[in-house]
mmCIF file of N, CA and C in Angstrom:
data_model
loop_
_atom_site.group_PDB
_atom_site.id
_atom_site.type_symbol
_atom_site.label_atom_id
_atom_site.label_comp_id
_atom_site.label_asym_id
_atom_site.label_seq_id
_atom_site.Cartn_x
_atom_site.Cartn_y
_atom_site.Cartn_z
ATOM 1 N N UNK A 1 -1.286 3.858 17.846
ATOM 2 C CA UNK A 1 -1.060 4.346 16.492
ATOM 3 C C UNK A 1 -2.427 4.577 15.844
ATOM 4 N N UNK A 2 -2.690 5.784 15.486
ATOM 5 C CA UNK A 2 -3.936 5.938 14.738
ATOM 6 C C UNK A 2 -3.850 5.689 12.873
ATOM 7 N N UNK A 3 -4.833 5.255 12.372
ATOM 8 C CA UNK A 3 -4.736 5.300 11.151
ATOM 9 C C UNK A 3 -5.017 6.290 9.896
ATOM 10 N N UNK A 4 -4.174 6.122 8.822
ATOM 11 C CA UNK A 4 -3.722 7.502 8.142
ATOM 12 C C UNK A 4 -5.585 7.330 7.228
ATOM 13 N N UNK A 5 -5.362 8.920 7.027
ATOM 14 C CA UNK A 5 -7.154 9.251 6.762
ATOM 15 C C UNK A 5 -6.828 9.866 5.276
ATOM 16 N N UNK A 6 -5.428 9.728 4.685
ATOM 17 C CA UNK A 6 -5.950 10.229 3.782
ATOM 18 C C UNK A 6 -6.609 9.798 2.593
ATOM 19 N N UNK A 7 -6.826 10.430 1.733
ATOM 20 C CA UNK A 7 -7.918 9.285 0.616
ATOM 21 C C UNK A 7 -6.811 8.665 -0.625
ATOM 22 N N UNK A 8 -7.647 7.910 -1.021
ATOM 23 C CA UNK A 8 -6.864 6.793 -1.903
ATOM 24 C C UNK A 8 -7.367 7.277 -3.332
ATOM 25 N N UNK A 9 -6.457 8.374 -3.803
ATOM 26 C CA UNK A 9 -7.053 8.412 -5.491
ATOM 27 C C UNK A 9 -6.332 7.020 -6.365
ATOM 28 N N UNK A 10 -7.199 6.297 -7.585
ATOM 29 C CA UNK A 10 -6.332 6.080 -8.144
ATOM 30 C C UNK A 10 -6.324 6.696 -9.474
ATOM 31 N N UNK A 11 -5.057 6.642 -9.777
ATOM 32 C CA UNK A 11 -4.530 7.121 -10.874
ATOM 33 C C UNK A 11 -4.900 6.489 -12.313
ATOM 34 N N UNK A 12 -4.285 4.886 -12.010
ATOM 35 C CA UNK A 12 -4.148 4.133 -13.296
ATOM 36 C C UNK A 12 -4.536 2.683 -12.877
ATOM 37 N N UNK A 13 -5.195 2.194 -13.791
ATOM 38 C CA UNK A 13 -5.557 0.483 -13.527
ATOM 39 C C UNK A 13 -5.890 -0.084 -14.277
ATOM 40 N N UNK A 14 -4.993 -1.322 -14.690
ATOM 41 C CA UNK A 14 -4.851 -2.112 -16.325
ATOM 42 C C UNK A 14 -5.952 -2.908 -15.608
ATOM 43 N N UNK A 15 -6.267 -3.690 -17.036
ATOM 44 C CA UNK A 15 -6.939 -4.510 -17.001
ATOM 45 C C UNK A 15 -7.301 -5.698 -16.198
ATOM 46 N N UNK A 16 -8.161 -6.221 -15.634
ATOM 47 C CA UNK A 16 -7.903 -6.955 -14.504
ATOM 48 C C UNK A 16 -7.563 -8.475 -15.065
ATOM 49 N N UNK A 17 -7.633 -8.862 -16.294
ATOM 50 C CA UNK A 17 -8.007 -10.097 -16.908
ATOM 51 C C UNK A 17 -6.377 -10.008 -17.607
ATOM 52 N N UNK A 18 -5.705 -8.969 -17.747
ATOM 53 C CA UNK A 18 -4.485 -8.965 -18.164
ATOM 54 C C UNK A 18 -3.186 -10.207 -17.278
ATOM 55 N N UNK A 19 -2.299 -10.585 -17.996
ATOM 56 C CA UNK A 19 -1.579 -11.429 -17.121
ATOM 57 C C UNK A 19 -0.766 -11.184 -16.219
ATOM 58 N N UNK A 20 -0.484 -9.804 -16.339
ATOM 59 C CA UNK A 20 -0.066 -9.209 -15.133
ATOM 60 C C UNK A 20 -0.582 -7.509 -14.761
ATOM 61 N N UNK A 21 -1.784 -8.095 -14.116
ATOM 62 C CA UNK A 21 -2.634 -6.438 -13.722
ATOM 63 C C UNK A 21 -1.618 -5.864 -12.854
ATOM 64 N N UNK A 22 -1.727 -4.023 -12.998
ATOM 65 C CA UNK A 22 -1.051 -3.191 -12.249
ATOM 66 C C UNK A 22 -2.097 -2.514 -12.039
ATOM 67 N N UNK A 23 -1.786 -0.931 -11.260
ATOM 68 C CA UNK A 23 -2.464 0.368 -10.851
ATOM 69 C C UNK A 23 -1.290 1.115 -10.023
ATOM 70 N N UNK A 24 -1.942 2.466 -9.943
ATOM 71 C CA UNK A 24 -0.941 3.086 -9.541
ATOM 72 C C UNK A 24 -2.112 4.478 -8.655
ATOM 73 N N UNK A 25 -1.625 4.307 -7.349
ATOM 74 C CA UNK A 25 -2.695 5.447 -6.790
ATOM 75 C C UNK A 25 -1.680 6.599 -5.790
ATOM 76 N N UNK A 26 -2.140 7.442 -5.585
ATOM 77 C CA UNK A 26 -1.961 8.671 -4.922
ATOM 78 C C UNK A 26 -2.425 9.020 -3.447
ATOM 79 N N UNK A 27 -1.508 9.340 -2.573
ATOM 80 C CA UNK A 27 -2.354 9.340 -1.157
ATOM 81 C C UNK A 27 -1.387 11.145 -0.860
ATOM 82 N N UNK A 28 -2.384 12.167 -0.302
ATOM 83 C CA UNK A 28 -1.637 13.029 0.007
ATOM 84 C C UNK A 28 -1.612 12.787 1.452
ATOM 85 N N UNK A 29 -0.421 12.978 2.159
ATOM 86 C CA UNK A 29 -0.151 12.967 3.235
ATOM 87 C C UNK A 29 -0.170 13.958 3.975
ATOM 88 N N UNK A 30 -1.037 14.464 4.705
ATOM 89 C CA UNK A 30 -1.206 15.741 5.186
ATOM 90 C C UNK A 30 -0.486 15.901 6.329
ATOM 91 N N UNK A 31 -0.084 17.213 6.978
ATOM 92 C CA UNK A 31 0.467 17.418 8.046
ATOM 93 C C UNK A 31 -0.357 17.747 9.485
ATOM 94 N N UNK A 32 -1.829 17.411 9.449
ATOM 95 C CA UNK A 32 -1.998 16.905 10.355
ATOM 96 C C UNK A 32 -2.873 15.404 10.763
ATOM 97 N N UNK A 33 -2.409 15.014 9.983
ATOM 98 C CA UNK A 33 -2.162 13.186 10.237
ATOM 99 C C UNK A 33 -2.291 13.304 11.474
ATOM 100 N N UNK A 34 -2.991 11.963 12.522
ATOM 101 C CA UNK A 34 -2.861 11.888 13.755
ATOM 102 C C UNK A 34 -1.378 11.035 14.051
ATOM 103 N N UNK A 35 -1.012 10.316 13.048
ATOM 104 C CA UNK A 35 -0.307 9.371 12.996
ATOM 105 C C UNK A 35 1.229 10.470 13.418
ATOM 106 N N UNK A 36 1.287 11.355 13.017
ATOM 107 C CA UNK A 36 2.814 11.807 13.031
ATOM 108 C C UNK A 36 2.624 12.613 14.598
ATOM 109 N N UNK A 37 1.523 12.609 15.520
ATOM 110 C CA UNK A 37 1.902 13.354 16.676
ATOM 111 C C UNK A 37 3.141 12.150 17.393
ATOM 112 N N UNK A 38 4.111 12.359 17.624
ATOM 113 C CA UNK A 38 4.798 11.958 18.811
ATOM 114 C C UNK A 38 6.047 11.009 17.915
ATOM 115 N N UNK A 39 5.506 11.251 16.147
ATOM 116 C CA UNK A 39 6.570 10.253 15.526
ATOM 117 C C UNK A 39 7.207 11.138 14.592
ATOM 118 N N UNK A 40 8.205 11.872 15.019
ATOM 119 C CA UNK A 40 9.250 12.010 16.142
ATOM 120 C C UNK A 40 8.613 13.290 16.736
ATOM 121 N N UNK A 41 9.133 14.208 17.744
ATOM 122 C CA UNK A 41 9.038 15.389 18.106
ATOM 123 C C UNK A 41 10.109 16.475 17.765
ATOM 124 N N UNK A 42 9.487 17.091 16.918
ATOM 125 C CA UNK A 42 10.266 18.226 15.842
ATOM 126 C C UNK A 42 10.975 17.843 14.919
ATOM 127 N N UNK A 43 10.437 16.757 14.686
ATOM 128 C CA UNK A 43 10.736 15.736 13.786
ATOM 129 C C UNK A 43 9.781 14.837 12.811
ATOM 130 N N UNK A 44 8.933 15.180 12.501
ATOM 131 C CA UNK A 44 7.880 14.137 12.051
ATOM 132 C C UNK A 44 7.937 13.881 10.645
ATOM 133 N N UNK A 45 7.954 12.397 10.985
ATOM 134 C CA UNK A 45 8.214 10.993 9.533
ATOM 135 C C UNK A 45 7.054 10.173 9.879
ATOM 136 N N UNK A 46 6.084 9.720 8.831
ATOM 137 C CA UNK A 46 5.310 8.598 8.617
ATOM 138 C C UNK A 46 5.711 7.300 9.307
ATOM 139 N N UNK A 47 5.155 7.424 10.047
ATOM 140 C CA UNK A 47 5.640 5.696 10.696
ATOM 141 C C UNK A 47 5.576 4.330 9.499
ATOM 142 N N UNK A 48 6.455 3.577 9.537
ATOM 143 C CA UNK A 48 6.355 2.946 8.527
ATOM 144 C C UNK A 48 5.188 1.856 8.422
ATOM 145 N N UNK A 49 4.522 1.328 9.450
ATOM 146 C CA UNK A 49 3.298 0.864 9.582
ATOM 147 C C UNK A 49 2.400 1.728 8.489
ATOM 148 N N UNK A 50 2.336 2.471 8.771
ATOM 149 C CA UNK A 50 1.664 3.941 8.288
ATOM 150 C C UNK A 50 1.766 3.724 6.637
ATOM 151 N N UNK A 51 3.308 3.194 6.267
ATOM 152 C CA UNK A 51 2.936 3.487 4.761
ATOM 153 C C UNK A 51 3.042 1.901 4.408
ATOM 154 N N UNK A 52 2.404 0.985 5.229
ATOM 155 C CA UNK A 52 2.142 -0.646 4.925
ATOM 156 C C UNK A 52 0.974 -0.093 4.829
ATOM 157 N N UNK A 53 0.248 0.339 5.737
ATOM 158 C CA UNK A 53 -1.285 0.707 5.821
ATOM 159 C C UNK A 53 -2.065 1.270 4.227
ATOM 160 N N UNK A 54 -1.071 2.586 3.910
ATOM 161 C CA UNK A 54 -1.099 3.098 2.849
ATOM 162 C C UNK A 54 -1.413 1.955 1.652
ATOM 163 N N UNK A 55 -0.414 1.678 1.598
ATOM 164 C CA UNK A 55 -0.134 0.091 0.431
ATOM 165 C C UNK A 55 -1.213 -1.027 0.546
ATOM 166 N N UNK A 56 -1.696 -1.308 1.580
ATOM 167 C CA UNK A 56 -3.292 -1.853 1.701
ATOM 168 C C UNK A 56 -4.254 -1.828 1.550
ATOM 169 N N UNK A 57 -4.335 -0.035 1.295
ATOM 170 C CA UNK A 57 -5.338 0.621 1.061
ATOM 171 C C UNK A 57 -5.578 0.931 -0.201
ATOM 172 N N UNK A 58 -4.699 1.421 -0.820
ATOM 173 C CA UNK A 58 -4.098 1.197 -2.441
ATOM 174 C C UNK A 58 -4.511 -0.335 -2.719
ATOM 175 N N UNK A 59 -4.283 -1.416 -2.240
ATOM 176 C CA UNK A 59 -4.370 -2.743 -3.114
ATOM 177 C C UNK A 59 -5.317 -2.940 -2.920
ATOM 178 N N UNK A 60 -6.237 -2.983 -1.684
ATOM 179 C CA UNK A 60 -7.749 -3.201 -2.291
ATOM 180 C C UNK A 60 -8.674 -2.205 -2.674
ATOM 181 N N UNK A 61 -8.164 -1.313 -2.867
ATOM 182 C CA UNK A 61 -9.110 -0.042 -3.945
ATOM 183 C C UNK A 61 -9.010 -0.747 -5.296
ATOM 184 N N UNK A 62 -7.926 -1.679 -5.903
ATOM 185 C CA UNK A 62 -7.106 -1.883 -6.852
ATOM 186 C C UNK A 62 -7.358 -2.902 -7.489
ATOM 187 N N UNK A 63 -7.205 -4.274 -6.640
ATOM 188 C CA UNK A 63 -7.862 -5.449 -6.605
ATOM 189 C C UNK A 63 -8.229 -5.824 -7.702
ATOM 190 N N UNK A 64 -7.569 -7.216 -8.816
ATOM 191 C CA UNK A 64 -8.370 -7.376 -9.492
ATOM 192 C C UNK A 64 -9.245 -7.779 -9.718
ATOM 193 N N UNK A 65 -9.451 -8.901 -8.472
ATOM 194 C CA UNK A 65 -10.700 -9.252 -8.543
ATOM 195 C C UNK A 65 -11.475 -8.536 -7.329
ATOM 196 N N UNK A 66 -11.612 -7.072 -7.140
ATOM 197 C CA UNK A 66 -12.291 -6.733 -6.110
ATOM 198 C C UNK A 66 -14.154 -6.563 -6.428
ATOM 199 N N UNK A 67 -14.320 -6.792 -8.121
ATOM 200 C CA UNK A 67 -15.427 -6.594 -7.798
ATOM 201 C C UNK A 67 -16.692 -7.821 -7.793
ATOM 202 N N UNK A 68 -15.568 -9.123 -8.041
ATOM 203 C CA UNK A 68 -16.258 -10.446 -7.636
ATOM 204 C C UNK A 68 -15.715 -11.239 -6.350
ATOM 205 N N UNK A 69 -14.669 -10.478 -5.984
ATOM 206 C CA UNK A 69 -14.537 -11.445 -4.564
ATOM 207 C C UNK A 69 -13.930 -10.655 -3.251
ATOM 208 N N UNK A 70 -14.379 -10.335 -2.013
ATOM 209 C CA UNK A 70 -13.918 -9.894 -0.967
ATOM 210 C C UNK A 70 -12.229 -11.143 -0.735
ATOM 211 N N UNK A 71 -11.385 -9.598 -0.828
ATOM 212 C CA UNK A 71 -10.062 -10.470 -0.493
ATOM 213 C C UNK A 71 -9.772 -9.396 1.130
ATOM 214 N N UNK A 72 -8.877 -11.112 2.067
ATOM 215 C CA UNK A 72 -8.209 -10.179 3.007
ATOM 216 C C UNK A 72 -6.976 -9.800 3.396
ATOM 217 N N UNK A 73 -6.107 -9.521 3.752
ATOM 218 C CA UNK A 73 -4.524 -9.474 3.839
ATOM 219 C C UNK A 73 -4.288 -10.142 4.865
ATOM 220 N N UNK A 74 -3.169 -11.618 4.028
ATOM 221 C CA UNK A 74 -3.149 -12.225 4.766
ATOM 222 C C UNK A 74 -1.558 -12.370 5.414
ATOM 223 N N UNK A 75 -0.850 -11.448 4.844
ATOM 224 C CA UNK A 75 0.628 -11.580 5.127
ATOM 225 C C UNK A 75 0.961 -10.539 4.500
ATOM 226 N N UNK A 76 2.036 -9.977 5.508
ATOM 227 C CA UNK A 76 3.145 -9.213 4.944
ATOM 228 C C UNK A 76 4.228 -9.565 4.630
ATOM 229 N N UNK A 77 4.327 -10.087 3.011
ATOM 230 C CA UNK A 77 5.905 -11.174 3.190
ATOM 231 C C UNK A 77 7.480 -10.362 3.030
ATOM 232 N N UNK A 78 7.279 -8.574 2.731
ATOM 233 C CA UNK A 78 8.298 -8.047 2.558
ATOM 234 C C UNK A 78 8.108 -6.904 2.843
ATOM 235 N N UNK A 79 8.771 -5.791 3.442
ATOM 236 C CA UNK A 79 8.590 -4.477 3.517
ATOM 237 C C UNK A 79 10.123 -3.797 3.419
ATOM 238 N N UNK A 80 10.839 -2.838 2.962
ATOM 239 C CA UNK A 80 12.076 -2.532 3.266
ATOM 240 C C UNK A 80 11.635 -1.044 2.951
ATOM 241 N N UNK A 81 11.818 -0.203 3.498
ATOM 242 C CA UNK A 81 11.731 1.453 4.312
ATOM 243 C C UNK A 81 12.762 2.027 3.317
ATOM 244 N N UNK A 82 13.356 2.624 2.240
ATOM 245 C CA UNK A 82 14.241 3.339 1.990
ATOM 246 C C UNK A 82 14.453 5.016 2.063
ATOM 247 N N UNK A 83 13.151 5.489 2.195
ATOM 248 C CA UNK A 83 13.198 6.994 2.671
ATOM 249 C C UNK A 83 12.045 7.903 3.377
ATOM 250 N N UNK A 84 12.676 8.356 4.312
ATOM 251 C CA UNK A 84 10.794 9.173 5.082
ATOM 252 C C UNK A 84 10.228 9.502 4.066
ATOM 253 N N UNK A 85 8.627 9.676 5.195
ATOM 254 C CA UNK A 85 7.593 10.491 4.234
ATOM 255 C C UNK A 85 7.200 11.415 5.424
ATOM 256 N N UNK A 86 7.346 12.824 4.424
ATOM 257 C CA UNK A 86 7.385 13.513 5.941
ATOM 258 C C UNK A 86 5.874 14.555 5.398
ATOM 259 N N UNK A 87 5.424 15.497 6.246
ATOM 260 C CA UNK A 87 4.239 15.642 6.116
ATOM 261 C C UNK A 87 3.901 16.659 4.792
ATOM 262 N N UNK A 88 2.795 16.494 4.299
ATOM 263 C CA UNK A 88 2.528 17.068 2.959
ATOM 264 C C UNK A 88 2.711 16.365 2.143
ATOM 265 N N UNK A 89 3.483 15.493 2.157
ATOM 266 C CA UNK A 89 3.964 14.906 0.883
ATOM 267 C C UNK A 89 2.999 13.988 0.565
ATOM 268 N N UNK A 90 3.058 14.286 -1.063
ATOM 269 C CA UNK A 90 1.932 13.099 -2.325
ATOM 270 C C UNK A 90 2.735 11.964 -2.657
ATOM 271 N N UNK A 91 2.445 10.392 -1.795
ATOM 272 C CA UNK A 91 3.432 9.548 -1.904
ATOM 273 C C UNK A 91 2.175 8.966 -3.530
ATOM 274 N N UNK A 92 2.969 7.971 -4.406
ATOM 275 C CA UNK A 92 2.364 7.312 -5.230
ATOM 276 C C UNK A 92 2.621 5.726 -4.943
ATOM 277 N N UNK A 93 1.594 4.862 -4.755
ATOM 278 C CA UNK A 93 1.959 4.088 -5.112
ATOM 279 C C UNK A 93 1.187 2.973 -6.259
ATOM 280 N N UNK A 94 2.587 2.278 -6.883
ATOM 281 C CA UNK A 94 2.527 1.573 -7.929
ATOM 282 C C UNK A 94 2.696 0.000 -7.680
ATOM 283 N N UNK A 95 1.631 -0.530 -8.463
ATOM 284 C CA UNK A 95 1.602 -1.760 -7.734
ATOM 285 C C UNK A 95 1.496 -2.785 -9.309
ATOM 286 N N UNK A 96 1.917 -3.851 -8.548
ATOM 287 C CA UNK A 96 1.546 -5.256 -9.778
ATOM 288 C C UNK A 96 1.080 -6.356 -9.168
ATOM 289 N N UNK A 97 0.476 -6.615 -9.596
ATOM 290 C CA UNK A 97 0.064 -8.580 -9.202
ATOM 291 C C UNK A 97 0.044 -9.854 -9.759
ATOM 292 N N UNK A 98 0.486 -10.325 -9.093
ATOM 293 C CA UNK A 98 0.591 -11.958 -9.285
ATOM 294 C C UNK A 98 -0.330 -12.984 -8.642
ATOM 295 N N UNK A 99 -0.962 -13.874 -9.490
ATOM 296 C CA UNK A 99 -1.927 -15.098 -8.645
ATOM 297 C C UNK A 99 -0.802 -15.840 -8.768
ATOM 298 N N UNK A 100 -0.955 -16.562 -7.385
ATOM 299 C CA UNK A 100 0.137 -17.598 -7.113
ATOM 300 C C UNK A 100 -0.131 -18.596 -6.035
ATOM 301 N N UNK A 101 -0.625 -20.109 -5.854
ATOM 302 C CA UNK A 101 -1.024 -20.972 -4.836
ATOM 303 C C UNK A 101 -2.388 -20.445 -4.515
ATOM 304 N N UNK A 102 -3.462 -20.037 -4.983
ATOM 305 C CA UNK A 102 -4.687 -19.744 -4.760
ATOM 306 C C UNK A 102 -4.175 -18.002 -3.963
ATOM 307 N N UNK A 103 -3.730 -17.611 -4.165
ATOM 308 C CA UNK A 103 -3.626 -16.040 -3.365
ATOM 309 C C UNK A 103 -2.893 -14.930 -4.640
ATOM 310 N N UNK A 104 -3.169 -13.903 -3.771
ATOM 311 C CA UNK A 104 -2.822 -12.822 -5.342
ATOM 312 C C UNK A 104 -1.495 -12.334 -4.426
ATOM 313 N N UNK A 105 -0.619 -11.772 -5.187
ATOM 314 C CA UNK A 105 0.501 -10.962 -4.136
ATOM 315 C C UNK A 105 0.697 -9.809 -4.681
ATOM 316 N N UNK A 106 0.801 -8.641 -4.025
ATOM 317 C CA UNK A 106 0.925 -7.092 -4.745
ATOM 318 C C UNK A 106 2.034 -6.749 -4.379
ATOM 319 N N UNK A 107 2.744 -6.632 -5.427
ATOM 320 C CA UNK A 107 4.488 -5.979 -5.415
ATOM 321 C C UNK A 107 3.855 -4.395 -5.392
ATOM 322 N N UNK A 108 4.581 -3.539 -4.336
ATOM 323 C CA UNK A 108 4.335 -2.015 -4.570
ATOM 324 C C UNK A 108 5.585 -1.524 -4.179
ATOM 325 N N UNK A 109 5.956 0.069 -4.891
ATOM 326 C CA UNK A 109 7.122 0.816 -4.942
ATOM 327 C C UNK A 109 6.199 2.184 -4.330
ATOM 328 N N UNK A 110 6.311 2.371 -3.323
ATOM 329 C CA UNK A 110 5.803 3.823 -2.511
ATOM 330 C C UNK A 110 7.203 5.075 -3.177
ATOM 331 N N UNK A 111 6.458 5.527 -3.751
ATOM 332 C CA UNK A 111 7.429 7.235 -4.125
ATOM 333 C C UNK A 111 6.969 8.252 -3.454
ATOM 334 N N UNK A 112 7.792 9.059 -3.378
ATOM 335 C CA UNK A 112 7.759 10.508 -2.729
ATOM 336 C C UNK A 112 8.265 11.289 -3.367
ATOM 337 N N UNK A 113 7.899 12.816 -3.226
ATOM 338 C CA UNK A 113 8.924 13.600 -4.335
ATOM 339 C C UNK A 113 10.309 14.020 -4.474
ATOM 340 N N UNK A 114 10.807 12.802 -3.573
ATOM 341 C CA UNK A 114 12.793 12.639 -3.843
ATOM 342 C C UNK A 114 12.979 11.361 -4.198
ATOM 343 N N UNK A 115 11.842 10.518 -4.528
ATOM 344 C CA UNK A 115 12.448 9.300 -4.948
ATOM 345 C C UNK A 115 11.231 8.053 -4.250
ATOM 346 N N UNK A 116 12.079 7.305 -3.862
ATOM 347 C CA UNK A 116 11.607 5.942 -3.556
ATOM 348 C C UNK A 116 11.809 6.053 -2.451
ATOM 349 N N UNK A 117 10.545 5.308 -1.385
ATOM 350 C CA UNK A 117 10.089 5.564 0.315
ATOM 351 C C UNK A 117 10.370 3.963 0.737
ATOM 352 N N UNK A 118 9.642 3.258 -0.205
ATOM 353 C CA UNK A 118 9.802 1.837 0.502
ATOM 354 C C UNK A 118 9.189 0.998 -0.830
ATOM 355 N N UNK A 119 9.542 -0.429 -0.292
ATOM 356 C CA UNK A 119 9.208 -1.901 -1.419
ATOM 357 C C UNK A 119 8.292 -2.884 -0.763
ATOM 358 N N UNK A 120 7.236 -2.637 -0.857
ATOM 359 C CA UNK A 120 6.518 -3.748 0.210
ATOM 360 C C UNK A 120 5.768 -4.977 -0.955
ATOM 361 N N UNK A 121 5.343 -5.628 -0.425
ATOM 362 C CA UNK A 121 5.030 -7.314 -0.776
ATOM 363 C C UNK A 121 3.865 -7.981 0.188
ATOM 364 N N UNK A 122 2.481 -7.877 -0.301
ATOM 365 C CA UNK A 122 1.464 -8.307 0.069
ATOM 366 C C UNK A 122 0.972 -9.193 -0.005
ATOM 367 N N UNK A 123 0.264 -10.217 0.703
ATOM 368 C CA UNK A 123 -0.490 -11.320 0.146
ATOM 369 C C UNK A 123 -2.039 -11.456 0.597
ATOM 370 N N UNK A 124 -2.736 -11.350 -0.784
ATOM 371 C CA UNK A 124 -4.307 -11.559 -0.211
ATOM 372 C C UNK A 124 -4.932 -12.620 -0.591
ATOM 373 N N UNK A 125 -5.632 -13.422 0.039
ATOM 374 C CA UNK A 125 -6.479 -14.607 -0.123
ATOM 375 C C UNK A 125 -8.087 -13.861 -0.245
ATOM 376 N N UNK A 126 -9.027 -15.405 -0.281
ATOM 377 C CA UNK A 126 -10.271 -15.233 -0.480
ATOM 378 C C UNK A 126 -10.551 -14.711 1.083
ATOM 379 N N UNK A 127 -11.279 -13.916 1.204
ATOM 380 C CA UNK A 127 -11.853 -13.465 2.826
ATOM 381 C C UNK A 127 -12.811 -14.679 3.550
ATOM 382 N N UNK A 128 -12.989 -15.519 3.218
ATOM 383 C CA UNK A 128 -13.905 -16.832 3.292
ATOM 384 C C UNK A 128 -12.981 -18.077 3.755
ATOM 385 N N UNK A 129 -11.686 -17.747 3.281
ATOM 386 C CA UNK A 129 -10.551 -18.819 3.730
ATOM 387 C C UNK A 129 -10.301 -18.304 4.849
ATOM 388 N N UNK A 130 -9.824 -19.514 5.798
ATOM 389 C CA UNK A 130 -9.515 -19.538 7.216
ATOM 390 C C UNK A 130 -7.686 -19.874 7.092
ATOM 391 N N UNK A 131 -6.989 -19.461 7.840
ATOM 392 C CA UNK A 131 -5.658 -19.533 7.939
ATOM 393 C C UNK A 131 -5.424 -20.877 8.426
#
């Protein structure tokens, strides 16, 4: 599986000191992604790895504390898939966070332009902590 190249605009990003920071970023999905050769044939949908990847990439562009502390992903505690992303398409995603037990967790809603793609649930620690 190769990884998706496209770039991470963001859109929107509250305050980081707020009690519950959000952001909201933009990835265009181009149609020639390496990721969609062979997923499917004459058929091609974003592998859903593909839009966890996305959502990772989005949260630490996002990060509230990204510009005093290297965080790493340390779990994926939820993902649920509700609609392809097929090529071209400008998915958004919108995210919130929570500090919780020394780790931050990023709730994100991936959209596409028919709706809602997937619900994923991140968890990042300090990059300095050992599992």
């Amino acid at each position: 599986m190769r990884a998706v190249r496209a770039a991470v605009n963001v859109l929107a990003d509250t305050d980081p000191t707020s009690q519950t920071p959000g952001s909201r970023t933009s990835l265009h999905i181009t149609a020639d992604e390496p990721c969609f050769e062979g997923h499917y044939p004459g058929f091609p949908i974003l592998p859903g790895v593909c839009v966890i990847e996305s959502v990772h990439r989005s949260a630490l562009a996002t990060h509230p504390e990204r510009a005093t502390v290297e965080h790493r992903l340390a779990a994926i505690e939820t993902a649920r898939f509700l609609q392809p992303v097929y090529p071209d398409d400008v998915i958004t995603v919108d995210m919130s966070w929570q500090r919780r037990d020394g780790a931050w967790r990023c709730r994100a809603v991936v959209g596409n332009p028919r709706g809602e793609s997937a619900r994923v649930r991140l968890r990042y620690e300090p990059a300095e902590s050992t599992p």
